[in-house]
PDB file of N, CA and C in Angstrom:
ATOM      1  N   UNK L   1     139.532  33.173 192.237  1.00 88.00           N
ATOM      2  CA  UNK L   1     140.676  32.431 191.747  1.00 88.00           C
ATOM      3  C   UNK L   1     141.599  33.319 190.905  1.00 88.00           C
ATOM      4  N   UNK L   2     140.905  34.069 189.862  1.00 91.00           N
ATOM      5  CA  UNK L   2     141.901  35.122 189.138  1.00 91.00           C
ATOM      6  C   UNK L   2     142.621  36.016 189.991  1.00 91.00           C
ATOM      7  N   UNK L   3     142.084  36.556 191.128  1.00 93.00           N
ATOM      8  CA  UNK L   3     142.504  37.103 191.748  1.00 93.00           C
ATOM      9  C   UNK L   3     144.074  36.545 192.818  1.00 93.00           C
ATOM     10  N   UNK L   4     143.770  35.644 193.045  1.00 93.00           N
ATOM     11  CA  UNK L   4     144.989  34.778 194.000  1.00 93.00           C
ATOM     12  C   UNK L   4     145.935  34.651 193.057  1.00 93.00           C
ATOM     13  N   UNK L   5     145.524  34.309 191.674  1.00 92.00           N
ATOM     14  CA  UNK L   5     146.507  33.419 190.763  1.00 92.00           C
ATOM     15  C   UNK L   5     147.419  35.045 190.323  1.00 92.00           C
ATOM     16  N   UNK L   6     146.829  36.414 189.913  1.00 92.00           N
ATOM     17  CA  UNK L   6     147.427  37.964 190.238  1.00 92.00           C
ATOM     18  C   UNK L   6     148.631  37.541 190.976  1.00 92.00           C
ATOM     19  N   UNK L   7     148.217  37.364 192.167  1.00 91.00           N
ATOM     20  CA  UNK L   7     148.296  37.778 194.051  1.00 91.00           C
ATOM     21  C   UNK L   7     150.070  36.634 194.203  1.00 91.00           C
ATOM     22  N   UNK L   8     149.573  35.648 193.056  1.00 90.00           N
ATOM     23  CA  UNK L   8     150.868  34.739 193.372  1.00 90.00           C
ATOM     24  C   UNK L   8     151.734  35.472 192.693  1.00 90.00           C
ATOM     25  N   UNK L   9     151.515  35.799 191.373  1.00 89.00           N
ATOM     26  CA  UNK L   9     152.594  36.177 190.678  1.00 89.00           C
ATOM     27  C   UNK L   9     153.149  37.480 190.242  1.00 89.00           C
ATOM     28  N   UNK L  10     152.497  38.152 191.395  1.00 90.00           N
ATOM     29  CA  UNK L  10     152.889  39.233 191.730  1.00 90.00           C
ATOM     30  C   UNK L  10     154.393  39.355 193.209  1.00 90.00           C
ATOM     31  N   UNK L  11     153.603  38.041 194.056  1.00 87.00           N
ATOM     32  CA  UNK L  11     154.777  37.717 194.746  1.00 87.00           C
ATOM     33  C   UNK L  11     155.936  36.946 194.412  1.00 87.00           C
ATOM     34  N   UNK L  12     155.522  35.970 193.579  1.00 86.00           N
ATOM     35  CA  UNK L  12     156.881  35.268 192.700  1.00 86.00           C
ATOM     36  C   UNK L  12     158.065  35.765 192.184  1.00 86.00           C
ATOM     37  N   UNK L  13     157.433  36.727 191.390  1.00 78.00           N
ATOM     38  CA  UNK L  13     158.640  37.973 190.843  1.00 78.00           C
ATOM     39  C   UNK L  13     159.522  38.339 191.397  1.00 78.00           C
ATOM     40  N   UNK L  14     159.434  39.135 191.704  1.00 76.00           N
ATOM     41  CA  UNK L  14     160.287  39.723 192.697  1.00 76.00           C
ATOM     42  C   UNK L  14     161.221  38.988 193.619  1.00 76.00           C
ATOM     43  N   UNK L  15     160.721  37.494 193.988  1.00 73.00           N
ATOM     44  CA  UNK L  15     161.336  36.832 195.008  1.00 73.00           C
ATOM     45  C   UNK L  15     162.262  35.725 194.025  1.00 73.00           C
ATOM     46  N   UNK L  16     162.122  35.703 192.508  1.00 71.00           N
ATOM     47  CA  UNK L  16     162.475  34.947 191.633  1.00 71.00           C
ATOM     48  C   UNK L  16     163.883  36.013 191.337  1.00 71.00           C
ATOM     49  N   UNK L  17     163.608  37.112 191.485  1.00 66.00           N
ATOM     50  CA  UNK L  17     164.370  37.843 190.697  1.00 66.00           C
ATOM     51  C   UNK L  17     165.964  38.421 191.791  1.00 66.00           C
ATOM     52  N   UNK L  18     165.522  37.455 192.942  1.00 65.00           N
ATOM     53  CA  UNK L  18     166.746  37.600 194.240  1.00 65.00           C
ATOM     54  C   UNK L  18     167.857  36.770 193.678  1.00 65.00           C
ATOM     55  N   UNK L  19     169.226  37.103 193.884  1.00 62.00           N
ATOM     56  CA  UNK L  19     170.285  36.048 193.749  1.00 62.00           C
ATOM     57  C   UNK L  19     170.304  35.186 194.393  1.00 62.00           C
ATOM     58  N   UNK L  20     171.086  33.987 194.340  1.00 65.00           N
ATOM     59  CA  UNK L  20     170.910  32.741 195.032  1.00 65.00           C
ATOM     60  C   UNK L  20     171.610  32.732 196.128  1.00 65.00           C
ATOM     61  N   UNK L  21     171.359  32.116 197.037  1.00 67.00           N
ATOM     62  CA  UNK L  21     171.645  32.650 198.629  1.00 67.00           C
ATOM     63  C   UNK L  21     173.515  32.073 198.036  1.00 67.00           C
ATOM     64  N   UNK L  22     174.113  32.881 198.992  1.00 68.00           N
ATOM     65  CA  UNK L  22     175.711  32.408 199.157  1.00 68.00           C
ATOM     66  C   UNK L  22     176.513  32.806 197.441  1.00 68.00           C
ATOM     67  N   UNK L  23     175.554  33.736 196.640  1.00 69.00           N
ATOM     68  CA  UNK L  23     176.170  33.940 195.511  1.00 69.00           C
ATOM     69  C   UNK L  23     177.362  35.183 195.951  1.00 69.00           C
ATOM     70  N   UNK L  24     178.872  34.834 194.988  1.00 82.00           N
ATOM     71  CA  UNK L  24     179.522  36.162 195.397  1.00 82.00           C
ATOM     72  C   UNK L  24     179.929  36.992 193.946  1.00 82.00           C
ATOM     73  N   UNK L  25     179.112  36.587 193.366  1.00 86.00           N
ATOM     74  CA  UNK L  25     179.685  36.999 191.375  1.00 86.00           C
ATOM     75  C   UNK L  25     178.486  38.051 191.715  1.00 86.00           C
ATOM     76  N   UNK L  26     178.602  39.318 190.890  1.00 89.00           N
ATOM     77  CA  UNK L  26     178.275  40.843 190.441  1.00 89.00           C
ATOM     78  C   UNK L  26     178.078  40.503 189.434  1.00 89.00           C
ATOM     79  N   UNK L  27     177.181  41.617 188.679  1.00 91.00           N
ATOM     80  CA  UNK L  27     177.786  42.288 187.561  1.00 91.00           C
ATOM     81  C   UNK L  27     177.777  43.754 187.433  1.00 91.00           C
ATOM     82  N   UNK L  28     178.654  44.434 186.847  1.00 94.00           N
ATOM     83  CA  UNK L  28     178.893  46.109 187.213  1.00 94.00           C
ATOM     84  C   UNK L  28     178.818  46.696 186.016  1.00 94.00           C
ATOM     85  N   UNK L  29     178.202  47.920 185.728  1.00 94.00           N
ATOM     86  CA  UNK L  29     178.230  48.906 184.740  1.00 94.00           C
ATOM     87  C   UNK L  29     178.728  50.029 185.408  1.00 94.00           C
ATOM     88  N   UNK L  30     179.726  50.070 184.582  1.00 96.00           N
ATOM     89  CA  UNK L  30     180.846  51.107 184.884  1.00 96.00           C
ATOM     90  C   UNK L  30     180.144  52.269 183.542  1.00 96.00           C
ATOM     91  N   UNK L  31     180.191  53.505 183.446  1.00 95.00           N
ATOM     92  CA  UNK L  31     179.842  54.548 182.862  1.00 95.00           C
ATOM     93  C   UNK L  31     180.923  54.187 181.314  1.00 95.00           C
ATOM     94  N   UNK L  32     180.634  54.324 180.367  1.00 93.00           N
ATOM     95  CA  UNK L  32     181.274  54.038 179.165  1.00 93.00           C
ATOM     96  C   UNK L  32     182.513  55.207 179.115  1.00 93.00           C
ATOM     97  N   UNK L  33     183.371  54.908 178.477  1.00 92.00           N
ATOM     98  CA  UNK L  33     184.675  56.170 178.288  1.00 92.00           C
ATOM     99  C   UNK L  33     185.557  55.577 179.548  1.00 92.00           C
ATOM    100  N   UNK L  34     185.078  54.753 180.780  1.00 94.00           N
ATOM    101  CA  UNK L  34     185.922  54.805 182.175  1.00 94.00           C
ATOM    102  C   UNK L  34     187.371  53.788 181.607  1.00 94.00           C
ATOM    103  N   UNK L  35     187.868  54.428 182.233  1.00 94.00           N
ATOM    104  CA  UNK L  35     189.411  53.545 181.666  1.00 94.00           C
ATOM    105  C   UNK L  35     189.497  51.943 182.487  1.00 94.00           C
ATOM    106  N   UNK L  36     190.014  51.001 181.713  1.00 94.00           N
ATOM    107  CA  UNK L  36     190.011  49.415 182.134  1.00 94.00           C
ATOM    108  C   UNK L  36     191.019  49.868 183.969  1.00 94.00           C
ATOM    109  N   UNK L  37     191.962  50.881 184.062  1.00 95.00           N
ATOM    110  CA  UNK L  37     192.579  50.648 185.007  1.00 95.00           C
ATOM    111  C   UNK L  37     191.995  51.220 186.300  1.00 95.00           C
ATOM    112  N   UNK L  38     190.539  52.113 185.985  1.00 95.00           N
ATOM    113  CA  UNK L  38     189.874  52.737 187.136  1.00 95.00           C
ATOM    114  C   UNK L  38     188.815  51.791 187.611  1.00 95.00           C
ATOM    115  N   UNK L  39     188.501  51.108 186.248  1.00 95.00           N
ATOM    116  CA  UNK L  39     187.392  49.916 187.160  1.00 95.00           C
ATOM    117  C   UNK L  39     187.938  48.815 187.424  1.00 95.00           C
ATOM    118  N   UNK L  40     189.034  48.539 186.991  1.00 95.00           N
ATOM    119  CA  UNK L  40     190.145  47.890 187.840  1.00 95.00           C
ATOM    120  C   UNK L  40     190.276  48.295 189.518  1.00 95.00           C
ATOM    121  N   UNK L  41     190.981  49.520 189.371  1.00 95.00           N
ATOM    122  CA  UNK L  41     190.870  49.911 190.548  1.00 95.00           C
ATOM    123  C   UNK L  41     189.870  50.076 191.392  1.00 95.00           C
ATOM    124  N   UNK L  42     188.555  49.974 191.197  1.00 94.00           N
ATOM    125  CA  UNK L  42     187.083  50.027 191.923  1.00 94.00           C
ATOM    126  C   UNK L  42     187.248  48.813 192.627  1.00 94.00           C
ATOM    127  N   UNK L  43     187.203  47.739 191.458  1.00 93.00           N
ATOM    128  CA  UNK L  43     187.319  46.228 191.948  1.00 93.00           C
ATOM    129  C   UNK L  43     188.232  45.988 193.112  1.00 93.00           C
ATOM    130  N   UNK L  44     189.129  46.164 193.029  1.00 92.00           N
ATOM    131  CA  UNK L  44     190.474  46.585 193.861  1.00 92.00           C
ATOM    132  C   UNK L  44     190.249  46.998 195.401  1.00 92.00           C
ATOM    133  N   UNK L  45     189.569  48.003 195.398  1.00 91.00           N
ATOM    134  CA  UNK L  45     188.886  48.647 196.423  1.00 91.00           C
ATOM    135  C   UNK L  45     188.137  47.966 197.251  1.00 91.00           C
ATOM    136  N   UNK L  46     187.350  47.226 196.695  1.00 91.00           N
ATOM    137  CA  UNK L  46     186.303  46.114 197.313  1.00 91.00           C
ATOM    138  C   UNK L  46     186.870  44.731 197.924  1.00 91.00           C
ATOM    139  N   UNK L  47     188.053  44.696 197.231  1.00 90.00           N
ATOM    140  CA  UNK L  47     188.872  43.349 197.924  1.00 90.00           C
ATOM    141  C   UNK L  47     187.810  42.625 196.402  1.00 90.00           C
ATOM    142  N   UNK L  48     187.886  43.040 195.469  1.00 91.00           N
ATOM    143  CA  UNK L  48     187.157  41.667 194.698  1.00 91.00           C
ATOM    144  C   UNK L  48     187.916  41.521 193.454  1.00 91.00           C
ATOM    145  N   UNK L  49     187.454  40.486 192.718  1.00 92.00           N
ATOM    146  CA  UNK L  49     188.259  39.483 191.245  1.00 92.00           C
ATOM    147  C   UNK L  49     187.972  40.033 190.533  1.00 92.00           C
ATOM    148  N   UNK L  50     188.652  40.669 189.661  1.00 94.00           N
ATOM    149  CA  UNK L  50     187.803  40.501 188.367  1.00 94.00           C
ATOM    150  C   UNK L  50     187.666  39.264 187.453  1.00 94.00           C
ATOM    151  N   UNK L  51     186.472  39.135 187.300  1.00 93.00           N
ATOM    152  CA  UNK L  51     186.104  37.494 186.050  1.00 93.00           C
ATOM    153  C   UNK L  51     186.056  37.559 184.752  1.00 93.00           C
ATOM    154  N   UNK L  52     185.536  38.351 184.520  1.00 93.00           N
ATOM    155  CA  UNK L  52     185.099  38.990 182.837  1.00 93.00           C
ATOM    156  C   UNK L  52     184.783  40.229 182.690  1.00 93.00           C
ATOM    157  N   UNK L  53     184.883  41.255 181.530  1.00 94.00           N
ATOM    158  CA  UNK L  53     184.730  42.368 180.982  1.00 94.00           C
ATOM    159  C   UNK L  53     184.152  42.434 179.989  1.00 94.00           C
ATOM    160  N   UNK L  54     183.383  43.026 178.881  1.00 94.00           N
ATOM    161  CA  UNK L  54     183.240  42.909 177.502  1.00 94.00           C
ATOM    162  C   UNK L  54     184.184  43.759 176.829  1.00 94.00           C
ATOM    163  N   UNK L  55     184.069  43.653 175.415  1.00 93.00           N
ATOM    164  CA  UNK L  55     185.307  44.594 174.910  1.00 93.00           C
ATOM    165  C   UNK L  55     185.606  45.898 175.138  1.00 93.00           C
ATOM    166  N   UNK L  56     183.919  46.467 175.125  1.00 92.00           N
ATOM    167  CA  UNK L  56     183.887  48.082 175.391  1.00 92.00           C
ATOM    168  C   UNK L  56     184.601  48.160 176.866  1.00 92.00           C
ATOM    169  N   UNK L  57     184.537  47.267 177.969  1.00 92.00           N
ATOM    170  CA  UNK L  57     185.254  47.225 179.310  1.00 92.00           C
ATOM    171  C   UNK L  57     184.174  48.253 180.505  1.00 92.00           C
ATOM    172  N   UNK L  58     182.894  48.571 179.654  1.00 93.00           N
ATOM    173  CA  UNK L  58     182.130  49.039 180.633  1.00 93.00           C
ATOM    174  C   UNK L  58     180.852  48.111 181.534  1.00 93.00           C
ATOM    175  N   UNK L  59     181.460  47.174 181.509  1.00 94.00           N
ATOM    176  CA  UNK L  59     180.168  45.706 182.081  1.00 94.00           C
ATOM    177  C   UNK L  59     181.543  44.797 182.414  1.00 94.00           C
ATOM    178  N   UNK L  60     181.425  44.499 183.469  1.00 95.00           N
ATOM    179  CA  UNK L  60     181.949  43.926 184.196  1.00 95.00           C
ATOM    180  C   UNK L  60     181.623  42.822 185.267  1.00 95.00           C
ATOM    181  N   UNK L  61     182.023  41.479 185.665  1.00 93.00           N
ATOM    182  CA  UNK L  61     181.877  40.510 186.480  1.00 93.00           C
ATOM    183  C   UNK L  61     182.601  40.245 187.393  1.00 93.00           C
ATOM    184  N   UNK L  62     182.564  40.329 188.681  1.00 92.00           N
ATOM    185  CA  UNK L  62     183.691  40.872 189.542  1.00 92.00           C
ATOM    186  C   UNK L  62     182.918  39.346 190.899  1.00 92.00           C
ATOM    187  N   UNK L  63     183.683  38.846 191.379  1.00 91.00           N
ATOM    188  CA  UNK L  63     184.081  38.030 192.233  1.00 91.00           C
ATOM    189  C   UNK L  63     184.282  38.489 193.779  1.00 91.00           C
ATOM    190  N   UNK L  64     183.218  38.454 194.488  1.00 87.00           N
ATOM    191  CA  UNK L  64     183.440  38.919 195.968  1.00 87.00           C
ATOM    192  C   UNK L  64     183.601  38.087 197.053  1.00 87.00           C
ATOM    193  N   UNK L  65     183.610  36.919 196.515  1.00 80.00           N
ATOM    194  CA  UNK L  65     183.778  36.427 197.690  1.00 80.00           C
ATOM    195  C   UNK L  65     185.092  36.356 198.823  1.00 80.00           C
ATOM    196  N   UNK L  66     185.990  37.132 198.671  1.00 69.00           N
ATOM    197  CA  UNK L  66     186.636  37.840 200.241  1.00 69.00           C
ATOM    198  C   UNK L  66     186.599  39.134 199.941  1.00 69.00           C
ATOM    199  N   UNK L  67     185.591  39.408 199.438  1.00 63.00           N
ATOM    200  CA  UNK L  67     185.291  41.439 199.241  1.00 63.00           C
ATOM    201  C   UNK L  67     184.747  41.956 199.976  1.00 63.00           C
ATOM    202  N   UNK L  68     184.870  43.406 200.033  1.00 69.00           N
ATOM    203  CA  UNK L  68     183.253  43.595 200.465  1.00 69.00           C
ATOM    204  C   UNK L  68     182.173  44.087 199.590  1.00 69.00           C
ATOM    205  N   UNK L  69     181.104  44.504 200.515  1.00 77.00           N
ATOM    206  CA  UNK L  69     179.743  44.909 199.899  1.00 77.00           C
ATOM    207  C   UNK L  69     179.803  45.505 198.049  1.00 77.00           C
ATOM    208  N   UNK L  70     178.592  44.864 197.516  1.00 81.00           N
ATOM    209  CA  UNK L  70     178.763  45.365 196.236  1.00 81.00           C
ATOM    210  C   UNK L  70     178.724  47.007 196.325  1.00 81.00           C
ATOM    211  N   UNK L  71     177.908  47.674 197.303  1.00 82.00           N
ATOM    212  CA  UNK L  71     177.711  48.910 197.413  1.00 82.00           C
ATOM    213  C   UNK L  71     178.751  49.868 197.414  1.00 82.00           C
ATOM    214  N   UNK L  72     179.808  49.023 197.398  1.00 87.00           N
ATOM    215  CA  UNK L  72     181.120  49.906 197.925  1.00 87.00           C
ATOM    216  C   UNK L  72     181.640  50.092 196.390  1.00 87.00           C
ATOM    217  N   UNK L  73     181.279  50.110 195.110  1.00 91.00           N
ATOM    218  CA  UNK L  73     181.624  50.080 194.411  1.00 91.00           C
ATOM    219  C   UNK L  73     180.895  51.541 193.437  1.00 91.00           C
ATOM    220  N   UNK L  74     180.039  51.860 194.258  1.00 91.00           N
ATOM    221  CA  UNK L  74     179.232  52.961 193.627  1.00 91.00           C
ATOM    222  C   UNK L  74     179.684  54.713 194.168  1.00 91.00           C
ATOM    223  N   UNK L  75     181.176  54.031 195.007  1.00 91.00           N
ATOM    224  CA  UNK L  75     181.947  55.549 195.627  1.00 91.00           C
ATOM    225  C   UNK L  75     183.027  54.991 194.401  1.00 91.00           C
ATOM    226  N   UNK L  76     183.136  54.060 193.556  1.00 92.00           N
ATOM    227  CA  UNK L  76     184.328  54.029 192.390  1.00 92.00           C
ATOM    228  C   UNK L  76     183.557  54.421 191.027  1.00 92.00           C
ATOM    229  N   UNK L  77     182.406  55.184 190.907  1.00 92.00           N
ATOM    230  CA  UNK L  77     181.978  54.824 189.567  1.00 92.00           C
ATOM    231  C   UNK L  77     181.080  54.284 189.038  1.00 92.00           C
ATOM    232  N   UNK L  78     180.489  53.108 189.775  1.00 93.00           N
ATOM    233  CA  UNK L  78     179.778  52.211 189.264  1.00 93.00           C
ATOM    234  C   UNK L  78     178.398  52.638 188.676  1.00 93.00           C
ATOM    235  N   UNK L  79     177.497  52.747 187.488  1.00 92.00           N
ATOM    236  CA  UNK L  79     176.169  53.253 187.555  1.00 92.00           C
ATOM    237  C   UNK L  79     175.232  52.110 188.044  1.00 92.00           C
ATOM    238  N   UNK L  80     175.944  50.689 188.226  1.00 90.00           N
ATOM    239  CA  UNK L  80     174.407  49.467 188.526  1.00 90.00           C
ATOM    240  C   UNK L  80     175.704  48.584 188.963  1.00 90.00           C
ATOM    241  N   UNK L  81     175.165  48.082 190.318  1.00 89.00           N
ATOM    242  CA  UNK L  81     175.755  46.936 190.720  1.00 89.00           C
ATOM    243  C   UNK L  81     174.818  45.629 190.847  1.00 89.00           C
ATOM    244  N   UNK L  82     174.492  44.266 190.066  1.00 84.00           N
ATOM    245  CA  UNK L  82     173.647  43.723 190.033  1.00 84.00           C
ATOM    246  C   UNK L  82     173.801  43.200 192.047  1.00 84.00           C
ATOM    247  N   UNK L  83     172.408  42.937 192.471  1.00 64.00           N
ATOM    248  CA  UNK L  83     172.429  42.736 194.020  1.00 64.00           C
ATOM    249  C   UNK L  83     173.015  43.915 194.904  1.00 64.00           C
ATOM    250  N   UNK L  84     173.152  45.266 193.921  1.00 49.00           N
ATOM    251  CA  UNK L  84     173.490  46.189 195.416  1.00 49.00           C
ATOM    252  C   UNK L  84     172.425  46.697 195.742  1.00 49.00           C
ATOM    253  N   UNK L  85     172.812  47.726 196.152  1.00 46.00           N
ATOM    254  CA  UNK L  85     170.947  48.174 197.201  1.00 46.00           C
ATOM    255  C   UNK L  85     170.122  49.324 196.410  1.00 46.00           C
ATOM    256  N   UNK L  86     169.072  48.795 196.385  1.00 44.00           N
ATOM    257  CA  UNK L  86     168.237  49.731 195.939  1.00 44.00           C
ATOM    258  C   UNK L  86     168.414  50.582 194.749  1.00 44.00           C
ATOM    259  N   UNK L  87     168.112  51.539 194.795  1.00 45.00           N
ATOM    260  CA  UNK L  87     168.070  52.538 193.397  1.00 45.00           C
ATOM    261  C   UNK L  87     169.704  53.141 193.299  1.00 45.00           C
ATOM    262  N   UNK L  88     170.813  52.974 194.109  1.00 45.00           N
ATOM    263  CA  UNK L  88     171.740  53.700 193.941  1.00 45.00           C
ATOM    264  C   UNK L  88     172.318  54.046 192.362  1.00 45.00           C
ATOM    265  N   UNK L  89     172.617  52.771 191.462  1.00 47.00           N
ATOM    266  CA  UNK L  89     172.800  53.314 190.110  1.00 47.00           C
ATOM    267  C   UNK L  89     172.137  53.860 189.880  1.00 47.00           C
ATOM    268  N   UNK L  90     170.748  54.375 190.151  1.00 49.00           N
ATOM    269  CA  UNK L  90     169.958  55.650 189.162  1.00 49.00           C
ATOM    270  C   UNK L  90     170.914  56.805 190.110  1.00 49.00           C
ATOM    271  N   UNK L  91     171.018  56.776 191.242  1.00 48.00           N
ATOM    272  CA  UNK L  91     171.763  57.467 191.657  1.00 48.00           C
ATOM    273  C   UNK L  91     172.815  58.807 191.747  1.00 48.00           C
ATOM    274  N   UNK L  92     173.752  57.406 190.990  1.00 46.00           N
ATOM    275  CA  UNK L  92     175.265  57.638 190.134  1.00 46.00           C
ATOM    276  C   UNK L  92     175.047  58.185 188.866  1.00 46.00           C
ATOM    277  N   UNK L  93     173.975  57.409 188.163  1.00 47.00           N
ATOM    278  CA  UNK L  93     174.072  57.912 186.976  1.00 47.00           C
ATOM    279  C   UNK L  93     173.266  59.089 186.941  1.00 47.00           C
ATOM    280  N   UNK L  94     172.319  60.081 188.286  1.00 47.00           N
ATOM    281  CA  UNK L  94     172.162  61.527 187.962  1.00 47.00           C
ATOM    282  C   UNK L  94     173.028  62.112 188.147  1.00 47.00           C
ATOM    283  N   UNK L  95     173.948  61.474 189.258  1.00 46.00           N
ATOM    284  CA  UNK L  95     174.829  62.681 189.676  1.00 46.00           C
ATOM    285  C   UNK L  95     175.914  62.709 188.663  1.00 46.00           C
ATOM    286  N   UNK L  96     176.477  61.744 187.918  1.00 45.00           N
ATOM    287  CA  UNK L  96     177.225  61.659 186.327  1.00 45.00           C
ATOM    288  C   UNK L  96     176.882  62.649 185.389  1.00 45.00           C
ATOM    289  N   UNK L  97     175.433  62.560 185.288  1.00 42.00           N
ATOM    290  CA  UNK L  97     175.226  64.035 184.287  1.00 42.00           C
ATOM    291  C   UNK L  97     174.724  65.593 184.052  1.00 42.00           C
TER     292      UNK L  97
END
């Protein structure tokens, strides 16, 4: 029984931690210092909204639904696109430093 009850919530995770089917909201970490008009322009690129920023302007909420792929945002800059693929922000952020 300890073992299954592991076995579940080892699979739960991960499948808990997927966005909700038909979601088109991001969220983006842009490298700190990047100017509001380049991750502007990233967004831009993708065909997507911007929704929200924080003050520093390096976290970002961007709107895709007539965009494309979040992935396309990691040839503008991006170090983490929440729902893009795989490890690419570790990526970005070696090839950044």
């Amino acid at each position: 029984v300890p073992a299954l009850l592991a076995a579940a919530v080892l699979v739960a995770g991960p499948v808990a931690a997927l966005p909700p089917p038909g979601g088109t909201m991001v969220a983006v970490l842009f490298p700190s210092g990047m100017p509001a008009a380049d991750a502007l322009a990233a967004v831009s690129a993708v065909n997507g909204r911007a929704v929200w920023s924080n003050a520093a302007g390096d976290l970002w909420v961007v709107d895709l639904e007539a965009g494309g792929p979040a992935r396309g945002l990691y040839r503008h800059g991006a170090l983490f696109v929440s729902g893009g693929t795989l490890p690419a922000g570790c990526f970005a952020w070696a090839r950044a430093a």
